Amino acid sequence: MPDLSASPTLDLQLSWRGTFGRVRVFPDRVHAETSYEREGLTAVPMEQVQGWRIEPCDFDAVCVEFVTPEDTYRVLLDTSDRGVAALALQRVLGEPAPTES
C-alpha cells in the first residue's frame, strides 16, 4: 500500500491559456490532474493508465499524455519541465509509449 503521507519527489503545475495541469510524482505512484480538453478539472485515473509519453502542444507548452483504454488525458506543462518530468515519470511508470508524430 502506498504511503499517502509521503511528499512528492516532483510537483509540476502549469496554468496556461485558461487551463490547469499538475503532475505529482511520488516514489511509488503518480497523481495527475488536468482541465485541458475537459469540462473541468479532472483527475487522471492512473490505475487505468497503460502508457505515457510527452508530446509538444505548442511553442510554449508540452503535453504529458496518459493513455487509458478509453481516453488520452493530456496534462500541460512548461517546455522547460519536459526533461525532468520525463525522468521522474520513467522512474515510476517505466519507458514512455512511442510518440504519435
JSON list of N, CA and C in Angstrom, two decimals, residues 14-76:
[
{"chain": "A", "resi": 14, "resn": "LEU", "atom": "N", "xyz": [1.03, 23.91, -14.19]},
{"chain": "A", "resi": 14, "resn": "LEU", "atom": "CA", "xyz": [1.02, 25.00, -15.16]},
{"chain": "A", "resi": 14, "resn": "LEU", "atom": "C", "xyz": [-0.41, 25.48, -15.36]},
{"chain": "A", "resi": 15, "resn": "SER", "atom": "N", "xyz": [-0.59, 26.77, -15.27]},
{"chain": "A", "resi": 15, "resn": "SER", "atom": "CA", "xyz": [-1.83, 27.41, -15.71]},
{"chain": "A", "resi": 15, "resn": "SER", "atom": "C", "xyz": [-1.50, 28.02, -17.05]},
{"chain": "A", "resi": 16, "resn": "TRP", "atom": "N", "xyz": [-2.21, 27.63, -18.10]},
{"chain": "A", "resi": 16, "resn": "TRP", "atom": "CA", "xyz": [-1.85, 28.00, -19.47]},
{"chain": "A", "resi": 16, "resn": "TRP", "atom": "C", "xyz": [-3.11, 28.25, -20.26]},
{"chain": "A", "resi": 17, "resn": "ARG", "atom": "N", "xyz": [-3.27, 29.47, -20.71]},
{"chain": "A", "resi": 17, "resn": "ARG", "atom": "CA", "xyz": [-4.40, 29.85, -21.57]},
{"chain": "A", "resi": 17, "resn": "ARG", "atom": "C", "xyz": [-5.75, 29.35, -21.04]},
{"chain": "A", "resi": 18, "resn": "GLY", "atom": "N", "xyz": [-5.97, 29.55, -19.77]},
{"chain": "A", "resi": 18, "resn": "GLY", "atom": "CA", "xyz": [-7.24, 29.18, -19.17]},
{"chain": "A", "resi": 18, "resn": "GLY", "atom": "C", "xyz": [-7.37, 27.73, -18.74]},
{"chain": "A", "resi": 19, "resn": "THR", "atom": "N", "xyz": [-6.31, 26.94, -18.86]},
{"chain": "A", "resi": 19, "resn": "THR", "atom": "CA", "xyz": [-6.35, 25.55, -18.41]},
{"chain": "A", "resi": 19, "resn": "THR", "atom": "C", "xyz": [-5.34, 25.35, -17.29]},
{"chain": "A", "resi": 20, "resn": "PHE", "atom": "N", "xyz": [-5.50, 24.24, -16.59]},
{"chain": "A", "resi": 20, "resn": "PHE", "atom": "CA", "xyz": [-4.60, 23.91, -15.48]},
{"chain": "A", "resi": 20, "resn": "PHE", "atom": "C", "xyz": [-4.15, 22.48, -15.62]},
{"chain": "A", "resi": 21, "resn": "GLY", "atom": "N", "xyz": [-2.89, 22.24, -15.33]},
{"chain": "A", "resi": 21, "resn": "GLY", "atom": "CA", "xyz": [-2.35, 20.89, -15.32]},
{"chain": "A", "resi": 21, "resn": "GLY", "atom": "C", "xyz": [-1.38, 20.72, -14.18]},
{"chain": "A", "resi": 22, "resn": "ARG", "atom": "N", "xyz": [-1.38, 19.52, -13.59]},
{"chain": "A", "resi": 22, "resn": "ARG", "atom": "CA", "xyz": [-0.47, 19.24, -12.49]},
{"chain": "A", "resi": 22, "resn": "ARG", "atom": "C", "xyz": [-0.08, 17.77, -12.52]},
{"chain": "A", "resi": 23, "resn": "VAL", "atom": "N", "xyz": [1.21, 17.52, -12.33]},
{"chain": "A", "resi": 23, "resn": "VAL", "atom": "CA", "xyz": [1.73, 16.16, -12.23]},
{"chain": "A", "resi": 23, "resn": "VAL", "atom": "C", "xyz": [2.53, 16.10, -10.94]},
{"chain": "A", "resi": 24, "resn": "ARG", "atom": "N", "xyz": [2.17, 15.17, -10.08]},
{"chain": "A", "resi": 24, "resn": "ARG", "atom": "CA", "xyz": [2.88, 14.95, -8.83]},
{"chain": "A", "resi": 24, "resn": "ARG", "atom": "C", "xyz": [3.44, 13.54, -8.86]},
{"chain": "A", "resi": 25, "resn": "VAL", "atom": "N", "xyz": [4.77, 13.42, -8.75]},
{"chain": "A", "resi": 25, "resn": "VAL", "atom": "CA", "xyz": [5.43, 12.13, -8.81]},
{"chain": "A", "resi": 25, "resn": "VAL", "atom": "C", "xyz": [5.93, 11.77, -7.41]},
{"chain": "A", "resi": 26, "resn": "PHE", "atom": "N", "xyz": [5.54, 10.60, -6.95]},
{"chain": "A", "resi": 26, "resn": "PHE", "atom": "CA", "xyz": [5.97, 10.05, -5.68]},
{"chain": "A", "resi": 26, "resn": "PHE", "atom": "C", "xyz": [6.89, 8.87, -5.98]},
{"chain": "A", "resi": 27, "resn": "PRO", "atom": "N", "xyz": [7.61, 8.36, -5.01]},
{"chain": "A", "resi": 27, "resn": "PRO", "atom": "CA", "xyz": [8.49, 7.22, -5.30]},
{"chain": "A", "resi": 27, "resn": "PRO", "atom": "C", "xyz": [7.77, 6.00, -5.85]},
{"chain": "A", "resi": 28, "resn": "ASP", "atom": "N", "xyz": [6.49, 5.83, -5.51]},
{"chain": "A", "resi": 28, "resn": "ASP", "atom": "CA", "xyz": [5.77, 4.62, -5.90]},
{"chain": "A", "resi": 28, "resn": "ASP", "atom": "C", "xyz": [4.50, 4.86, -6.71]},
{"chain": "A", "resi": 29, "resn": "ARG", "atom": "N", "xyz": [4.23, 6.12, -7.08]},
{"chain": "A", "resi": 29, "resn": "ARG", "atom": "CA", "xyz": [2.99, 6.40, -7.80]},
{"chain": "A", "resi": 29, "resn": "ARG", "atom": "C", "xyz": [3.04, 7.79, -8.42]},
{"chain": "A", "resi": 30, "resn": "VAL", "atom": "N", "xyz": [2.07, 8.06, -9.29]},
{"chain": "A", "resi": 30, "resn": "VAL", "atom": "CA", "xyz": [1.94, 9.36, -9.95]},
{"chain": "A", "resi": 30, "resn": "VAL", "atom": "C", "xyz": [0.49, 9.81, -9.78]},
{"chain": "A", "resi": 31, "resn": "HIS", "atom": "N", "xyz": [0.31, 11.08, -9.46]},
{"chain": "A", "resi": 31, "resn": "HIS", "atom": "CA", "xyz": [-1.02, 11.70, -9.45]},
{"chain": "A", "resi": 31, "resn": "HIS", "atom": "C", "xyz": [-0.99, 12.80, -10.49]},
{"chain": "A", "resi": 32, "resn": "ALA", "atom": "N", "xyz": [-2.03, 12.90, -11.28]},
{"chain": "A", "resi": 32, "resn": "ALA", "atom": "CA", "xyz": [-2.09, 13.96, -12.30]},
{"chain": "A", "resi": 32, "resn": "ALA", "atom": "C", "xyz": [-3.53, 14.45, -12.40]},
{"chain": "A", "resi": 33, "resn": "GLU", "atom": "N", "xyz": [-3.65, 15.72, -12.73]},
{"chain": "A", "resi": 33, "resn": "GLU", "atom": "CA", "xyz": [-4.96, 16.30, -12.97]},
{"chain": "A", "resi": 33, "resn": "GLU", "atom": "C", "xyz": [-4.84, 17.33, -14.07]},
{"chain": "A", "resi": 34, "resn": "THR", "atom": "N", "xyz": [-5.94, 17.51, -14.80]},
{"chain": "A", "resi": 34, "resn": "THR", "atom": "CA", "xyz": [-5.92, 18.40, -15.94]},
{"chain": "A", "resi": 34, "resn": "THR", "atom": "C", "xyz": [-7.29, 18.98, -16.22]},
{"chain": "A", "resi": 35, "resn": "SER", "atom": "N", "xyz": [-7.30, 20.16, -16.78]},
{"chain": "A", "resi": 35, "resn": "SER", "atom": "CA", "xyz": [-8.54, 20.72, -17.31]},
{"chain": "A", "resi": 35, "resn": "SER", "atom": "C", "xyz": [-8.43, 20.92, -18.82]},
{"chain": "A", "resi": 36, "resn": "TYR", "atom": "N", "xyz": [-7.28, 20.56, -19.41]},
{"chain": "A", "resi": 36, "resn": "TYR", "atom": "CA", "xyz": [-7.06, 20.71, -20.84]},
{"chain": "A", "resi": 36, "resn": "TYR", "atom": "C", "xyz": [-7.96, 19.75, -21.60]},
{"chain": "A", "resi": 37, "resn": "GLU", "atom": "N", "xyz": [-8.76, 20.26, -22.51]},
{"chain": "A", "resi": 37, "resn": "GLU", "atom": "CA", "xyz": [-9.70, 19.50, -23.32]},
{"chain": "A", "resi": 37, "resn": "GLU", "atom": "C", "xyz": [-10.78, 18.83, -22.46]},
{"chain": "A", "resi": 38, "resn": "ARG", "atom": "N", "xyz": [-11.06, 19.38, -21.29]},
{"chain": "A", "resi": 38, "resn": "ARG", "atom": "CA", "xyz": [-12.04, 18.82, -20.36]},
{"chain": "A", "resi": 38, "resn": "ARG", "atom": "C", "xyz": [-13.03, 19.91, -19.95]},
{"chain": "A", "resi": 39, "resn": "GLU", "atom": "N", "xyz": [-14.18, 19.49, -19.47]},
{"chain": "A", "resi": 39, "resn": "GLU", "atom": "CA", "xyz": [-15.19, 20.43, -18.98]},
{"chain": "A", "resi": 39, "resn": "GLU", "atom": "C", "xyz": [-14.75, 21.10, -17.69]},
{"chain": "A", "resi": 40, "resn": "GLY", "atom": "N", "xyz": [-13.98, 20.43, -16.88]},
{"chain": "A", "resi": 40, "resn": "GLY", "atom": "CA", "xyz": [-13.50, 20.96, -15.62]},
{"chain": "A", "resi": 40, "resn": "GLY", "atom": "C", "xyz": [-12.26, 20.20, -15.21]},
{"chain": "A", "resi": 41, "resn": "LEU", "atom": "N", "xyz": [-11.76, 20.49, -14.03]},
{"chain": "A", "resi": 41, "resn": "LEU", "atom": "CA", "xyz": [-10.56, 19.82, -13.53]},
{"chain": "A", "resi": 41, "resn": "LEU", "atom": "C", "xyz": [-10.86, 18.34, -13.33]},
{"chain": "A", "resi": 42, "resn": "THR", "atom": "N", "xyz": [-10.05, 17.49, -13.93]},
{"chain": "A", "resi": 42, "resn": "THR", "atom": "CA", "xyz": [-10.26, 16.05, -13.93]},
{"chain": "A", "resi": 42, "resn": "THR", "atom": "C", "xyz": [-9.01, 15.34, -13.44]},
{"chain": "A", "resi": 43, "resn": "ALA", "atom": "N", "xyz": [-9.19, 14.43, -12.49]},
{"chain": "A", "resi": 43, "resn": "ALA", "atom": "CA", "xyz": [-8.08, 13.59, -12.04]},
{"chain": "A", "resi": 43, "resn": "ALA", "atom": "C", "xyz": [-7.85, 12.49, -13.08]},
{"chain": "A", "resi": 44, "resn": "VAL", "atom": "N", "xyz": [-6.61, 12.27, -13.44]},
{"chain": "A", "resi": 44, "resn": "VAL", "atom": "CA", "xyz": [-6.28, 11.19, -14.37]},
{"chain": "A", "resi": 44, "resn": "VAL", "atom": "C", "xyz": [-6.42, 9.87, -13.61]},
{"chain": "A", "resi": 45, "resn": "PRO", "atom": "N", "xyz": [-7.17, 8.91, -14.16]},
{"chain": "A", "resi": 45, "resn": "PRO", "atom": "CA", "xyz": [-7.34, 7.62, -13.49]},
{"chain": "A", "resi": 45, "resn": "PRO", "atom": "C", "xyz": [-6.08, 6.76, -13.67]},
{"chain": "A", "resi": 46, "resn": "MET", "atom": "N", "xyz": [-5.08, 7.00, -12.84]},
{"chain": "A", "resi": 46, "resn": "MET", "atom": "CA", "xyz": [-3.77, 6.38, -13.02]},
{"chain": "A", "resi": 46, "resn": "MET", "atom": "C", "xyz": [-3.82, 4.86, -12.96]},
{"chain": "A", "resi": 47, "resn": "GLU", "atom": "N", "xyz": [-4.79, 4.28, -12.26]},
{"chain": "A", "resi": 47, "resn": "GLU", "atom": "CA", "xyz": [-4.89, 2.82, -12.20]},
{"chain": "A", "resi": 47, "resn": "GLU", "atom": "C", "xyz": [-5.26, 2.23, -13.56]},
{"chain": "A", "resi": 48, "resn": "GLN", "atom": "N", "xyz": [-5.76, 3.06, -14.48]},
{"chain": "A", "resi": 48, "resn": "GLN", "atom": "CA", "xyz": [-6.14, 2.60, -15.82]},
{"chain": "A", "resi": 48, "resn": "GLN", "atom": "C", "xyz": [-5.09, 2.94, -16.88]},
{"chain": "A", "resi": 49, "resn": "VAL", "atom": "N", "xyz": [-4.07, 3.69, -16.52]},
{"chain": "A", "resi": 49, "resn": "VAL", "atom": "CA", "xyz": [-3.07, 4.15, -17.49]},
{"chain": "A", "resi": 49, "resn": "VAL", "atom": "C", "xyz": [-2.25, 2.96, -18.00]},
{"chain": "A", "resi": 50, "resn": "GLN", "atom": "N", "xyz": [-2.21, 2.85, -19.33]},
{"chain": "A", "resi": 50, "resn": "GLN", "atom": "CA", "xyz": [-1.46, 1.77, -19.97]},
{"chain": "A", "resi": 50, "resn": "GLN", "atom": "C", "xyz": [-0.17, 2.27, -20.62]},
{"chain": "A", "resi": 51, "resn": "GLY", "atom": "N", "xyz": [-0.01, 3.57, -20.69]},
{"chain": "A", "resi": 51, "resn": "GLY", "atom": "CA", "xyz": [1.20, 4.14, -21.26]},
{"chain": "A", "resi": 51, "resn": "GLY", "atom": "C", "xyz": [1.21, 5.64, -21.10]},
{"chain": "A", "resi": 52, "resn": "TRP", "atom": "N", "xyz": [2.36, 6.21, -21.29]},
{"chain": "A", "resi": 52, "resn": "TRP", "atom": "CA", "xyz": [2.51, 7.66, -21.18]},
{"chain": "A", "resi": 52, "resn": "TRP", "atom": "C", "xyz": [3.56, 8.11, -22.19]},
{"chain": "A", "resi": 53, "resn": "ARG", "atom": "N", "xyz": [3.51, 9.39, -22.52]},
{"chain": "A", "resi": 53, "resn": "ARG", "atom": "CA", "xyz": [4.52, 10.00, -23.41]},
{"chain": "A", "resi": 53, "resn": "ARG", "atom": "C", "xyz": [4.42, 11.51, -23.25]},
{"chain": "A", "resi": 54, "resn": "ILE", "atom": "N", "xyz": [5.44, 12.20, -23.71]},
{"chain": "A", "resi": 54, "resn": "ILE", "atom": "CA", "xyz": [5.44, 13.66, -23.69]},
{"chain": "A", "resi": 54, "resn": "ILE", "atom": "C", "xyz": [5.54, 14.13, -25.14]},
{"chain": "A", "resi": 55, "resn": "GLU", "atom": "N", "xyz": [4.59, 14.96, -25.53]},
{"chain": "A", "resi": 55, "resn": "GLU", "atom": "CA", "xyz": [4.50, 15.48, -26.90]},
{"chain": "A", "resi": 55, "resn": "GLU", "atom": "C", "xyz": [4.46, 17.00, -26.87]},
{"chain": "A", "resi": 56, "resn": "PRO", "atom": "N", "xyz": [4.97, 17.67, -27.89]},
{"chain": "A", "resi": 56, "resn": "PRO", "atom": "CA", "xyz": [4.80, 19.12, -27.97]},
{"chain": "A", "resi": 56, "resn": "PRO", "atom": "C", "xyz": [3.32, 19.47, -28.14]},
{"chain": "A", "resi": 57, "resn": "CYS", "atom": "N", "xyz": [2.88, 20.54, -27.49]},
{"chain": "A", "resi": 57, "resn": "CYS", "atom": "CA", "xyz": [1.50, 21.03, -27.66]},
{"chain": "A", "resi": 57, "resn": "CYS", "atom": "C", "xyz": [1.50, 22.35, -28.40]},
{"chain": "A", "resi": 58, "resn": "ASP", "atom": "N", "xyz": [2.50, 23.16, -28.14]},
{"chain": "A", "resi": 58, "resn": "ASP", "atom": "CA", "xyz": [2.60, 24.49, -28.70]},
{"chain": "A", "resi": 58, "resn": "ASP", "atom": "C", "xyz": [4.04, 24.92, -28.50]},
{"chain": "A", "resi": 59, "resn": "PHE", "atom": "N", "xyz": [4.37, 26.10, -28.93]},
{"chain": "A", "resi": 59, "resn": "PHE", "atom": "CA", "xyz": [5.75, 26.56, -28.77]},
{"chain": "A", "resi": 59, "resn": "PHE", "atom": "C", "xyz": [6.11, 26.79, -27.31]},
{"chain": "A", "resi": 60, "resn": "ASP", "atom": "N", "xyz": [5.13, 26.96, -26.44]},
{"chain": "A", "resi": 60, "resn": "ASP", "atom": "CA", "xyz": [5.42, 27.26, -25.05]},
{"chain": "A", "resi": 60, "resn": "ASP", "atom": "C", "xyz": [4.81, 26.26, -24.07]},
{"chain": "A", "resi": 61, "resn": "ALA", "atom": "N", "xyz": [4.44, 25.07, -24.52]},
{"chain": "A", "resi": 61, "resn": "ALA", "atom": "CA", "xyz": [3.89, 24.05, -23.63]},
{"chain": "A", "resi": 61, "resn": "ALA", "atom": "C", "xyz": [4.10, 22.66, -24.24]},
{"chain": "A", "resi": 62, "resn": "VAL", "atom": "N", "xyz": [4.22, 21.67, -23.35]},
{"chain": "A", "resi": 62, "resn": "VAL", "atom": "CA", "xyz": [4.25, 20.26, -23.75]},
{"chain": "A", "resi": 62, "resn": "VAL", "atom": "C", "xyz": [3.07, 19.56, -23.07]},
{"chain": "A", "resi": 63, "resn": "CYS", "atom": "N", "xyz": [2.66, 18.46, -23.65]},
{"chain": "A", "resi": 63, "resn": "CYS", "atom": "CA", "xyz": [1.59, 17.65, -23.07]},
{"chain": "A", "resi": 63, "resn": "CYS", "atom": "C", "xyz": [2.19, 16.34, -22.57]},
{"chain": "A", "resi": 64, "resn": "VAL", "atom": "N", "xyz": [1.93, 16.04, -21.31]},
{"chain": "A", "resi": 64, "resn": "VAL", "atom": "CA", "xyz": [2.19, 14.71, -20.82]},
{"chain": "A", "resi": 64, "resn": "VAL", "atom": "C", "xyz": [0.89, 13.95, -21.10]},
{"chain": "A", "resi": 65, "resn": "GLU", "atom": "N", "xyz": [0.97, 12.95, -21.94]},
{"chain": "A", "resi": 65, "resn": "GLU", "atom": "CA", "xyz": [-0.20, 12.18, -22.33]},
{"chain": "A", "resi": 65, "resn": "GLU", "atom": "C", "xyz": [-0.23, 10.87, -21.54]},
{"chain": "A", "resi": 66, "resn": "PHE", "atom": "N", "xyz": [-1.33, 10.66, -20.83]},
{"chain": "A", "resi": 66, "resn": "PHE", "atom": "CA", "xyz": [-1.55, 9.41, -20.11]},
{"chain": "A", "resi": 66, "resn": "PHE", "atom": "C", "xyz": [-2.64, 8.67, -20.87]},
{"chain": "A", "resi": 67, "resn": "VAL", "atom": "N", "xyz": [-2.30, 7.49, -21.39]},
{"chain": "A", "resi": 67, "resn": "VAL", "atom": "CA", "xyz": [-3.19, 6.74, -22.28]},
{"chain": "A", "resi": 67, "resn": "VAL", "atom": "C", "xyz": [-3.89, 5.63, -21.48]},
{"chain": "A", "resi": 68, "resn": "THR", "atom": "N", "xyz": [-5.23, 5.65, -21.53]},
{"chain": "A", "resi": 68, "resn": "THR", "atom": "CA", "xyz": [-6.04, 4.59, -20.93]},
{"chain": "A", "resi": 68, "resn": "THR", "atom": "C", "xyz": [-6.78, 3.89, -22.07]},
{"chain": "A", "resi": 69, "resn": "PRO", "atom": "N", "xyz": [-7.42, 2.76, -21.80]},
{"chain": "A", "resi": 69, "resn": "PRO", "atom": "CA", "xyz": [-8.17, 2.09, -22.87]},
{"chain": "A", "resi": 69, "resn": "PRO", "atom": "C", "xyz": [-9.28, 2.97, -23.46]},
{"chain": "A", "resi": 70, "resn": "GLU", "atom": "N", "xyz": [-9.84, 3.86, -22.68]},
{"chain": "A", "resi": 70, "resn": "GLU", "atom": "CA", "xyz": [-10.97, 4.67, -23.12]},
{"chain": "A", "resi": 70, "resn": "GLU", "atom": "C", "xyz": [-10.62, 6.07, -23.61]},
{"chain": "A", "resi": 71, "resn": "ASP", "atom": "N", "xyz": [-9.48, 6.61, -23.17]},
{"chain": "A", "resi": 71, "resn": "ASP", "atom": "CA", "xyz": [-9.21, 8.02, -23.41]},
{"chain": "A", "resi": 71, "resn": "ASP", "atom": "C", "xyz": [-7.72, 8.31, -23.27]},
{"chain": "A", "resi": 72, "resn": "THR", "atom": "N", "xyz": [-7.33, 9.48, -23.74]},
{"chain": "A", "resi": 72, "resn": "THR", "atom": "CA", "xyz": [-5.99, 10.01, -23.51]},
{"chain": "A", "resi": 72, "resn": "THR", "atom": "C", "xyz": [-6.14, 11.31, -22.75]},
{"chain": "A", "resi": 73, "resn": "TYR", "atom": "N", "xyz": [-5.50, 11.38, -21.61]},
{"chain": "A", "resi": 73, "resn": "TYR", "atom": "CA", "xyz": [-5.55, 12.57, -20.76]},
{"chain": "A", "resi": 73, "resn": "TYR", "atom": "C", "xyz": [-4.28, 13.37, -21.01]},
{"chain": "A", "resi": 74, "resn": "ARG", "atom": "N", "xyz": [-4.42, 14.63, -21.36]},
{"chain": "A", "resi": 74, "resn": "ARG", "atom": "CA", "xyz": [-3.28, 15.48, -21.65]},
{"chain": "A", "resi": 74, "resn": "ARG", "atom": "C", "xyz": [-3.11, 16.51, -20.53]},
{"chain": "A", "resi": 75, "resn": "VAL", "atom": "N", "xyz": [-1.95, 16.48, -19.92]},
{"chain": "A", "resi": 75, "resn": "VAL", "atom": "CA", "xyz": [-1.62, 17.42, -18.85]},
{"chain": "A", "resi": 75, "resn": "VAL", "atom": "C", "xyz": [-0.55, 18.36, -19.39]},
{"chain": "A", "resi": 76, "resn": "LEU", "atom": "N", "xyz": [-0.86, 19.64, -19.43]},
{"chain": "A", "resi": 76, "resn": "LEU", "atom": "CA", "xyz": [0.07, 20.62, -19.96]},
{"chain": "A", "resi": 76, "resn": "LEU", "atom": "C", "xyz": [1.13, 20.98, -18.94]}
]
